[in-house]
XYZ file of C-alpha atoms in Angstrom:
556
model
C 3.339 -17.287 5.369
C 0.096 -18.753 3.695
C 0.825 -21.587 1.384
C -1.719 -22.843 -0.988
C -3.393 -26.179 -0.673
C -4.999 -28.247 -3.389
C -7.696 -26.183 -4.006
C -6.108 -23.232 -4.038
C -3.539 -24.819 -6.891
C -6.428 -26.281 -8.984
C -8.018 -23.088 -9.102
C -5.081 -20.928 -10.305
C -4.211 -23.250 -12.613
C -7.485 -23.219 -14.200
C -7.934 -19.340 -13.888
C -4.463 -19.521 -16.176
C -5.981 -21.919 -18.992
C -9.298 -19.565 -18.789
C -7.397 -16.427 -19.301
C -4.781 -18.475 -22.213
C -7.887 -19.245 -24.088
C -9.731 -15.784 -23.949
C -6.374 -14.160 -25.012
C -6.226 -16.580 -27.680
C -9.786 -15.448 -28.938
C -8.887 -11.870 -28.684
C -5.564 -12.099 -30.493
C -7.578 -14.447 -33.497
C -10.552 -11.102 -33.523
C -13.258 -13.888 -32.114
C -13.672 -11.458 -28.917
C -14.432 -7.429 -29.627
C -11.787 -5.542 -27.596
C -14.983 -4.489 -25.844
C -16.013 -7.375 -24.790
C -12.241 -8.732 -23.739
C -12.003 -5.502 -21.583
C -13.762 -6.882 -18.175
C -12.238 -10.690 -18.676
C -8.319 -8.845 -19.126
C -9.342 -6.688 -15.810
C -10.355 -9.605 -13.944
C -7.253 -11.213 -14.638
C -4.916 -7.812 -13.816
C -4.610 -6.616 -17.180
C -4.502 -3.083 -18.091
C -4.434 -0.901 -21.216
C -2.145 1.971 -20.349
C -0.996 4.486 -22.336
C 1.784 2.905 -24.239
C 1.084 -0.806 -23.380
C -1.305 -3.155 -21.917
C 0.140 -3.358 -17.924
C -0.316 -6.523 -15.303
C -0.597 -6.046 -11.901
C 0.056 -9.212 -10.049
C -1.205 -9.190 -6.216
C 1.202 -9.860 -2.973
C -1.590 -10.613 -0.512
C -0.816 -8.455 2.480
C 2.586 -7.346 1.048
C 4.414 -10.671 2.325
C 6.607 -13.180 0.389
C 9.401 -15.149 0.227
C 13.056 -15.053 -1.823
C 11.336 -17.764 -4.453
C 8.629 -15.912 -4.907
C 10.805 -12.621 -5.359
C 12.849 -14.365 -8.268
C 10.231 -15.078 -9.849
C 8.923 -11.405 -9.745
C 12.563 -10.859 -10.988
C 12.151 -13.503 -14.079
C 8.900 -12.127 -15.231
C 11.255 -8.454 -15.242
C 13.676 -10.140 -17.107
C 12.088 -12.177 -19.603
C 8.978 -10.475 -20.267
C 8.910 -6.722 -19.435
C 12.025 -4.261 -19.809
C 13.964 -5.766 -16.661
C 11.914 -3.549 -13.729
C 9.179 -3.650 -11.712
C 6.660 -0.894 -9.842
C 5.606 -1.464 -6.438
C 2.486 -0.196 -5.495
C 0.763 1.491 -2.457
C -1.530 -1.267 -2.496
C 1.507 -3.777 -2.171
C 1.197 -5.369 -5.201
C 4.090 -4.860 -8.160
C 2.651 -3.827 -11.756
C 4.595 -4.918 -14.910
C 4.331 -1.704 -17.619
C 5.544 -3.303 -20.943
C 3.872 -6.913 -21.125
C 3.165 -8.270 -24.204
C -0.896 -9.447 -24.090
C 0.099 -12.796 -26.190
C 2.949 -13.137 -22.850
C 0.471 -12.710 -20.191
C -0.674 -16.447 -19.555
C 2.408 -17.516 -20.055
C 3.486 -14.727 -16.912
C 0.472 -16.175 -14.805
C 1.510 -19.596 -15.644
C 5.325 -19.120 -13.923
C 3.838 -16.821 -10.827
C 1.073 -20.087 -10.747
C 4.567 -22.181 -9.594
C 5.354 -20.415 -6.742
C 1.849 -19.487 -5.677
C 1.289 -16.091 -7.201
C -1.926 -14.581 -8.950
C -3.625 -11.499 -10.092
C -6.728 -12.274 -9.431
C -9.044 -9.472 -8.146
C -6.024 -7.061 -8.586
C -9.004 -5.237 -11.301
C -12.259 -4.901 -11.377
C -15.268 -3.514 -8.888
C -14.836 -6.037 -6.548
C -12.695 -6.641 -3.302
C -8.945 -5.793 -4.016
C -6.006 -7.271 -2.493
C -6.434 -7.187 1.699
C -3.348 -5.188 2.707
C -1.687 -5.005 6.280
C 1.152 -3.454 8.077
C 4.049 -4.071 6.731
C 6.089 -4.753 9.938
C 3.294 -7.470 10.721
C 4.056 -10.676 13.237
C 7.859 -8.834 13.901
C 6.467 -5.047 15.490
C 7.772 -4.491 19.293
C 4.540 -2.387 19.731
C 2.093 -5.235 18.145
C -1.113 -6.291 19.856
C -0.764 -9.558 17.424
C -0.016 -10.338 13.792
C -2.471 -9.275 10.843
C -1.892 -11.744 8.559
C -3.921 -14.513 9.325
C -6.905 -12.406 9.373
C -6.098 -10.517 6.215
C -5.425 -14.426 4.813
C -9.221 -15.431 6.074
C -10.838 -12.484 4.220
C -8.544 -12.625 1.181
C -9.984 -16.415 1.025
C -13.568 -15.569 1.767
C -13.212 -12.532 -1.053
C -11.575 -14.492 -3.695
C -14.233 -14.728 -6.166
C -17.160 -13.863 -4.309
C -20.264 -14.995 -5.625
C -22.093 -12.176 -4.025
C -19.321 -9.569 -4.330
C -17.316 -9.841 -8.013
C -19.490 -7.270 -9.351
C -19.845 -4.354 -6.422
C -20.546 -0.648 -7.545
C -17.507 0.156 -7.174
C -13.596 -1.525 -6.517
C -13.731 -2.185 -2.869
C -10.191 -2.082 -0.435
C -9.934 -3.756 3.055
C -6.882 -3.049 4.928
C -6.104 -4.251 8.804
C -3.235 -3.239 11.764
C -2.607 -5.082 14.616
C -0.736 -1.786 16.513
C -1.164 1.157 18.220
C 0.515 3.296 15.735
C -1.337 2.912 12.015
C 1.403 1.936 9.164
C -1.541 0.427 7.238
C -3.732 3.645 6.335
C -7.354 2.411 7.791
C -8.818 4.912 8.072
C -8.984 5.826 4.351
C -10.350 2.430 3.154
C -13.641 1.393 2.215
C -12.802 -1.416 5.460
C -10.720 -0.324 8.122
C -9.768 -3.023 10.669
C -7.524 -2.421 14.078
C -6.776 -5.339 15.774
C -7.060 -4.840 19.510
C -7.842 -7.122 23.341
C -10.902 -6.223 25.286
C -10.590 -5.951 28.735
C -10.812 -9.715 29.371
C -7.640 -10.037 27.045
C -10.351 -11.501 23.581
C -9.076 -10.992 20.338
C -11.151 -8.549 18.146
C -11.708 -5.320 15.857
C -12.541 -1.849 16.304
C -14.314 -1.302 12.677
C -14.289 1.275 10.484
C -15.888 2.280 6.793
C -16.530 4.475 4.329
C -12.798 5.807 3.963
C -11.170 6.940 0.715
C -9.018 9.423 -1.348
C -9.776 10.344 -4.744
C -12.552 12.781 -6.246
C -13.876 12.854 -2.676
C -11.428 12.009 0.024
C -13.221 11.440 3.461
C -12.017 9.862 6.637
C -13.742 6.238 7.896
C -16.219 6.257 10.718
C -15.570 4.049 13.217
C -19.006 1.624 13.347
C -18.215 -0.694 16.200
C -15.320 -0.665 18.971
C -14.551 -4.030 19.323
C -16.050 -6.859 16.957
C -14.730 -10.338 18.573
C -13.048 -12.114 15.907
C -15.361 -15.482 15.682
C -17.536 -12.487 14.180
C -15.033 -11.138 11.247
C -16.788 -12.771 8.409
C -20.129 -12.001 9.014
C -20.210 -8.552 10.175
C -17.465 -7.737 6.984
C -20.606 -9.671 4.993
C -23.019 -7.445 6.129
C -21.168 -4.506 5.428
C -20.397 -5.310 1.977
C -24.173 -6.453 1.404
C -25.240 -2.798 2.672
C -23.501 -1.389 0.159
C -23.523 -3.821 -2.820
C -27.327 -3.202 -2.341
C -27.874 0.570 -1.770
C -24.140 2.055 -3.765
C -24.903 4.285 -6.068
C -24.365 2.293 -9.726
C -25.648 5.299 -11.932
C -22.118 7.518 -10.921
C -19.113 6.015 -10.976
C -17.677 9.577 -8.942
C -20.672 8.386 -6.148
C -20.337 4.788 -6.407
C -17.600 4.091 -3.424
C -19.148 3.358 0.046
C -17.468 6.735 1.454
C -20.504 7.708 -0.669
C -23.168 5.960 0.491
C -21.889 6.762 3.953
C -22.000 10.306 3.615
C -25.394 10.376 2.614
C -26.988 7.867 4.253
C -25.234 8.980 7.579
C -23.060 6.804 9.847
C -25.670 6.235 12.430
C -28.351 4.894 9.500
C -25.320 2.671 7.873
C -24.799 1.350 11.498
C -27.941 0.754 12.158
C -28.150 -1.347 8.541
C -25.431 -3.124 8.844
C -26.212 -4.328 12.506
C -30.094 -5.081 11.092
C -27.895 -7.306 8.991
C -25.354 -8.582 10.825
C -28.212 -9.812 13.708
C -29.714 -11.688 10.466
C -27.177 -14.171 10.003
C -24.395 -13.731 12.922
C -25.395 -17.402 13.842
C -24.767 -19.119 10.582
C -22.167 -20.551 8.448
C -19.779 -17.040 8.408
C -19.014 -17.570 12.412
C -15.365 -18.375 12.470
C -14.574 -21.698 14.166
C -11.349 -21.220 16.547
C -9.842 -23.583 15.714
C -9.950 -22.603 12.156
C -8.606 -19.649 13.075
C -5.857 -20.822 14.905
C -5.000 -23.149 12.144
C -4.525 -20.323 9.858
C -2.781 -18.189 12.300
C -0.607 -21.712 12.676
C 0.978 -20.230 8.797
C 1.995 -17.395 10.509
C 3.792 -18.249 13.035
C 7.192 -15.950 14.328
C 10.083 -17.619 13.002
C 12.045 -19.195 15.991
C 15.184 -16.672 16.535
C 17.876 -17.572 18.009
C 19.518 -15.014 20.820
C 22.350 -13.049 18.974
C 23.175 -10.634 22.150
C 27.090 -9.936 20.617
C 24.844 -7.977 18.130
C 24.708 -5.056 20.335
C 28.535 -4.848 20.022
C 29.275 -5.441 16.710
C 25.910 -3.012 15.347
C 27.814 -0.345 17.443
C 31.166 -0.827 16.136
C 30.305 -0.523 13.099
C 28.393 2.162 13.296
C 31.086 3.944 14.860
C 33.689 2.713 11.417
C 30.952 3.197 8.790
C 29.078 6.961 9.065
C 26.764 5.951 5.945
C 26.481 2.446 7.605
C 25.304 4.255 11.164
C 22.800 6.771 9.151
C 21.295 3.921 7.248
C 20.377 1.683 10.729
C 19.622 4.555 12.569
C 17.131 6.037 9.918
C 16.333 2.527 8.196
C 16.175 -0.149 10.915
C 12.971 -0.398 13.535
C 12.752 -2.442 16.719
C 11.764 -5.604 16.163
C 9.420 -7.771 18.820
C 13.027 -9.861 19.863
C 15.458 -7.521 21.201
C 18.428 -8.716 19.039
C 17.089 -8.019 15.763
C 15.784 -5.310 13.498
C 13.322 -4.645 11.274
C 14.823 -3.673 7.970
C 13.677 -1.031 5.225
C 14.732 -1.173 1.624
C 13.899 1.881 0.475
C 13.334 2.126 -3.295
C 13.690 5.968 -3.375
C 17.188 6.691 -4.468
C 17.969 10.368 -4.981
C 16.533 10.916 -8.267
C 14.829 7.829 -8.931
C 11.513 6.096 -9.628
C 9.813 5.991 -6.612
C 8.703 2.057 -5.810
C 10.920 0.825 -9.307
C 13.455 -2.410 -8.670
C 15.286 -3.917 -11.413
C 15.543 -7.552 -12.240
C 18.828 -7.487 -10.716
C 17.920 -5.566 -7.470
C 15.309 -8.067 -6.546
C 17.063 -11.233 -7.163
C 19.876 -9.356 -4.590
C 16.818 -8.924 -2.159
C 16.176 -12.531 -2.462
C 19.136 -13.422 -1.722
C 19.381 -11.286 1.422
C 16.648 -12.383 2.562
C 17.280 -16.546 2.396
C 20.320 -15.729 4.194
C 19.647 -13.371 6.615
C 16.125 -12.493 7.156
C 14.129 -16.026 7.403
C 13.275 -16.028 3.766
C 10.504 -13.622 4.661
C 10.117 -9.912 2.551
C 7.477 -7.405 2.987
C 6.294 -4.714 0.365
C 4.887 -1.583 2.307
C 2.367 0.381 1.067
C 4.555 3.272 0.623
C 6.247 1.455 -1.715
C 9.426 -0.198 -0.144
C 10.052 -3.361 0.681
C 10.917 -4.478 4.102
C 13.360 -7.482 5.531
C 10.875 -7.842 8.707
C 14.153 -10.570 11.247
C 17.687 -9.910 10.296
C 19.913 -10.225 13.586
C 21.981 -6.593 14.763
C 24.766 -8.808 14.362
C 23.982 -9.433 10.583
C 23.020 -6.071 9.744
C 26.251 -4.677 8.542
C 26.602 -7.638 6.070
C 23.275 -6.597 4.700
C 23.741 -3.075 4.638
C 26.964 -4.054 2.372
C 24.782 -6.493 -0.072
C 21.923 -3.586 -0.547
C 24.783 -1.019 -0.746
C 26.613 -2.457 -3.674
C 23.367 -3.180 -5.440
C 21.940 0.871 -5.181
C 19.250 -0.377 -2.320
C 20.575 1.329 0.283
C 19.568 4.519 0.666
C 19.074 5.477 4.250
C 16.480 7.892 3.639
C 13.194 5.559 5.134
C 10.076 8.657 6.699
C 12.035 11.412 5.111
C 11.643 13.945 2.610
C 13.309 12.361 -0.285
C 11.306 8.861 0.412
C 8.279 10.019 -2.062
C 5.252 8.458 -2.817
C 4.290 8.588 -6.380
C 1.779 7.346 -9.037
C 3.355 6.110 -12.641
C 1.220 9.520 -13.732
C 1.446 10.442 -17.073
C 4.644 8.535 -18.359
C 2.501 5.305 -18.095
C -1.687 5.855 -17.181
C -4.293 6.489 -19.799
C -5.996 8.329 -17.097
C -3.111 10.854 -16.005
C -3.354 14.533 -16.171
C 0.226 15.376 -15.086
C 3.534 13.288 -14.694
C 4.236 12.409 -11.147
C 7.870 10.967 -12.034
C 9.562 13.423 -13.183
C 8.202 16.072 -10.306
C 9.492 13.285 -7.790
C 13.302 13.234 -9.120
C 13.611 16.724 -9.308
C 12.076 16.618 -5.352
C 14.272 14.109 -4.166
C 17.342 15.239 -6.018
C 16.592 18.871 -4.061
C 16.723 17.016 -0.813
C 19.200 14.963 -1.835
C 21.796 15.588 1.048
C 22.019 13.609 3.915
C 22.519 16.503 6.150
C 19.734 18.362 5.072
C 17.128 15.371 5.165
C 18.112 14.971 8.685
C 18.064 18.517 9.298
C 14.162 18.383 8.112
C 13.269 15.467 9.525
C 9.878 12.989 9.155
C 8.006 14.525 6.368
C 6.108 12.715 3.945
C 5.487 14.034 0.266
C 2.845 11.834 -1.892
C 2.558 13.042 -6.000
C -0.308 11.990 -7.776
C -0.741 12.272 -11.634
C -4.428 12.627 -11.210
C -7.682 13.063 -9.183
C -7.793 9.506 -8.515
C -5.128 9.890 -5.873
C -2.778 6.405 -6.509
C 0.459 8.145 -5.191
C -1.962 8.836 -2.109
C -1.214 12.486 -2.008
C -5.040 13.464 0.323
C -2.766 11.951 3.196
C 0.849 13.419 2.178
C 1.966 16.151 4.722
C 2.664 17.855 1.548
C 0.798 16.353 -1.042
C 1.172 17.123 -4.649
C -2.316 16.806 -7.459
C -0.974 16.815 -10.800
C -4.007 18.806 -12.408
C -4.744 19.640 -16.178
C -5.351 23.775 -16.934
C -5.639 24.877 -20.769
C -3.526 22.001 -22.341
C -0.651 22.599 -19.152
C 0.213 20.810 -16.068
C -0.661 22.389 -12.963
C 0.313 20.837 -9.366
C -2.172 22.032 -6.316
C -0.352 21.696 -2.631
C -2.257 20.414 0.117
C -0.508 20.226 3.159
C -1.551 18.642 7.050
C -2.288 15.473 5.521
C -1.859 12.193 6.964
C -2.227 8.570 7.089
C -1.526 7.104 10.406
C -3.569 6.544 13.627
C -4.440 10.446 13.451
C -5.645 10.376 10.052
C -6.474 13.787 8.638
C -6.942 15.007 4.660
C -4.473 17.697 3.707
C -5.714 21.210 3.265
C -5.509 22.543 0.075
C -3.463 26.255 0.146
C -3.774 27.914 -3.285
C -3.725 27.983 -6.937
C -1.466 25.517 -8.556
C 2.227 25.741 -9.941
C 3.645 24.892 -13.031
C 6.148 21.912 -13.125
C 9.417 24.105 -13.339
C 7.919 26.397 -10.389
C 6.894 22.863 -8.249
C 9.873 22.248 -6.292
C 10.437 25.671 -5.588
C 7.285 26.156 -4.079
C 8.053 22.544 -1.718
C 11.400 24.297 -0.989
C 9.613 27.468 0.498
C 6.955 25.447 2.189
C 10.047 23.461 3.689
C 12.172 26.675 4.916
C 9.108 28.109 6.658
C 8.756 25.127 8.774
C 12.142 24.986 9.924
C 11.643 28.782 10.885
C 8.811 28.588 12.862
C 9.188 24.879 14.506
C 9.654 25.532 18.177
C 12.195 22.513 18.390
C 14.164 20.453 16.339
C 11.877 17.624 17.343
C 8.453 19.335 16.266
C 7.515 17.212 12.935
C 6.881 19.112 10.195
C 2.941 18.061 10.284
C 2.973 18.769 14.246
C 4.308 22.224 13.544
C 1.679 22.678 10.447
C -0.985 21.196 12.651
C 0.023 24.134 15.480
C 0.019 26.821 13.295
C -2.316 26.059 10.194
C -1.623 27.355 6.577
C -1.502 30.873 6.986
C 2.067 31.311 6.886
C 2.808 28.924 4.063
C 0.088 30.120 2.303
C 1.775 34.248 3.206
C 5.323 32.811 1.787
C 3.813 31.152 -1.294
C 1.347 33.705 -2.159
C 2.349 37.343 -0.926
C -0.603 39.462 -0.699
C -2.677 36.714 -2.885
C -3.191 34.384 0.367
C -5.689 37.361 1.447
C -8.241 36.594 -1.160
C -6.916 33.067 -1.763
């Protein structure tokens, strides 16, 4: 992983005394809450409803166990011993005190932490897919390419104050685990014919108010060419967004109305401007910061194989946890390990203190001291050997981090909603527990399958539920909570925006109305294997909208 060099030291340690001092002024009433607003956002700082929030960054959702204690500390000492991770792959803090928060910046400062540009209209924290540099179906690793434009972004001159906030995200694979499509930058990593390095581009992708699906602009941008053509996008839009709406201020925006073949044409006008200057990316700078990144050298553990399967064979919640849990990894002899953070009736994406110091510690001894955050809110141990899998499953186990319930029904994607956000209509958490706790048997989760359920609190769309195959809008209707179902929707390589089927429900009628939408695709899939969103994508949303809605659906 990335590790900071001088400058990158010097200037988070001077961001810290920046941020100490304007806290200071706002605390002694020499800065107007008003005016303290945009410096506490550029620094990560929320108001929420109960309490001012921080959201520190994880660039590309990778760490180490040193940096995950000290995620763990700042639980401990300064919050109420938890942490949220988010679908951006960051971790938000709910209960900071303001007059704590330099001191919090000043300990994640020590082990090369920040939360810089995790606020504000400008470019947000460059995620990736989460099984990055250790994927058997990987073209190549991410990372060092999220690293270059998290370094060009930091701070940007040009770009701090956009119309609007701005998200990049990249994959290096064939299937899509980093959601592309519906960013304002979508980047898939891909070889030409002649076996180059480079990036089929896409823009103008987003949920919220207005969700819309990214158009791809160009099929394969070689990689020298990253920086400038990203430039030239972002000067496109910094120059013709809309800064009058904040609803019509993303670039999804500006692409809709400008037209895709218009935008292209603007950005290539641009990009032909200066694709010869300073932005061209050197190889061997590139290489060197691919050089950070570099696999982990694994040793062959072969009597794996053997001793995964014998325990599997002792251990049934052992055997449904790697089965539904653990993904091929590139080396044949290890695994790709998912923590979920869903247990049945839990906070979706919440870790204690306690639970991440545990995850440390698995990881320093049996996953290379490396630790992913996903953007569906888990966290991932990316090289543990078959043979050591059983002796992590125990550690996670004992600790309440072992669920084996990674793709399916009860592993929910939701917002804080209106427990925690100023800007809530609905809760979110409570609607998840009752969900998951439903679902909650193992038998029946298998019996359903992959399905993915995503809760948001409001129209803003955090817990990502546009792209949920059943997605769940926590609405606001004559002082009452209301939750509209769209269903079809979808995230991956096949992106698509759920469809939504009807008038809402009312939070005691919610999970009901999931449980009907749930029996009617088990009736009608032709096979056990049909996916719930392959079987909704066959037949459409007649029938759920018939079993939901009676006679209503007619005139629905």
């Amino acid at each position: 992983m990335y590790r900071y060099d001088e400058f990158d030291h010097a200037f988070v340690s001077a961001r810290v005394e920046q941020f100490r001092d304007q806290v200071q002024r706002r605390l002694s009433g020499e800065i107007a809450d008003d005016a303290f607003r945009p410096l506490r956002l550029m620094n990560g700082v929320y108001l929420q409803l109960h309490a001012y929030m921080l959201r520190v960054a994880i660039p590309y959702g990778t760490l180490n166990s040193k940096q995950m204690r000290m995620l763990a500390h700042v639980a401990r000492k300064y919050d109420r011993g938890y942490g949220h991770f988010t679908t951006r792959q960051n971790i938000q803090y709910n209960w900071p005190k303001l007059s704590d928060t330099p001191d919090i910046l000043s300990d994640l400062a020590g082990v090369e932490m920040h939360a810089i540009q995790t606020s504000g209209n400008c470019i947000r924290n460059v995620t990736a897919d989460h099984f990055a540099g250790a994927a058997a179906d990987e073209v190549a690793d991410p990372r060092p390419y999220a690293e270059i434009l998290r370094q060009w972004s930091s701070v940007h001159p040009e770009f701090s104050f956009l119309p609007r906030k701005f998200k990049i995200a990249v994959t290096g694979a064939p299937r899509d685990r980093a959601a592309i499509q519906v960013h304002d930058i979508g980047l898939h990593l891909k070889k030409d014919e002649a076996g180059n390095l480079g990036f089929a581009v896409y823009v103008g992708g987003g949920q919220g108010r207005t969700p819309l699906i990214a158009k791809k602009i160009r099929d394969f941008l070689p990689e020298e060419d990253l920086l400038t053509y990203v430039t030239a996008i972002v000067r496109v839009y910094n120059l013709h967004g809309r800064r009058d709406n904040k609803y019509k201020a993303r670039i999804k925006i500006l692409v809709h109305e400008t037209g895709v073949e218009e935008l292209t044409r603007q950005v290539e006008a641009e990009f032909d401007h200066i694709r010869d200057g300073e932005l061209k990316l050197p190889d061997a700078d590139i290489r060197a910061i691919e050089n950070y990144f570099a696999p982990p050298v694994l040793s062959d553990r072969p009597e794996g194989w053997e001793a995964l399967a014998r325990a599997k064979k002792a251990d049934a919640a052992f055997s449904s946890w790697a089965s539904q849990n653990v993904q091929p990894h590139t080396h044949p002899d290890y695994g790709m390990v998912t923590i979920s953070l869903k247990p049945i009736g839990g906070t979706p994406g919440d870790a204690s203190d306690k639970q991440m110091d545990v995850v440390a510690d698995v990881a320093e001894r049996y996953a290379q001291d490396e630790i992913r955050v996903s953007h569906e809110q888990n966290l991932i141990l990316p090289h543990v050997a078959l043979a050591d899998l059983y002796s992590v499953y125990q550690a996670l186990e004992a600790s309440g981090l072992a669920t084996a319930n990674a793709g399916l029904i009860t592993d929910i994607i939701a917002c804080p909603g209106l427990d925690y956000c100023a800007l809530a209509n609905a809760r979110s958490i409570p609607v998840a527990q009752e969900i998951s706790k439903r679902f909650g048997s193992p038998a029946r989760q298998a019996e359903i399958g992959e399905l993915k359920i995503k809760i948001s609190g409001c129209i803003n769309a955090c817990g990502h539920h546009h792209v949920g195959h059943i997605g769940l809008l926590g609405v606001e209707k004559k002082g009452a909570e209301l939750y509209q179902i769209t269903l079809g929707g979808s995230g991956d390589e096949n992106t698509s925006i759920g469809e939504i089927i009807g008038r809402g429900f009312e939070p005691d009628r919610v999970t009901d109305a999931v449980e009907r939408i749930v029996d009617i695709y088990l009736g009608l899939r032709l096979e056990p294997k049909e996916t719930f969103l392959e079987a909704y994508r066959r037949v459409g949303p007649k029938p759920f909208k018939d079993a939901l809605y009676g006679e209503a659906a007619e005139s629905a």
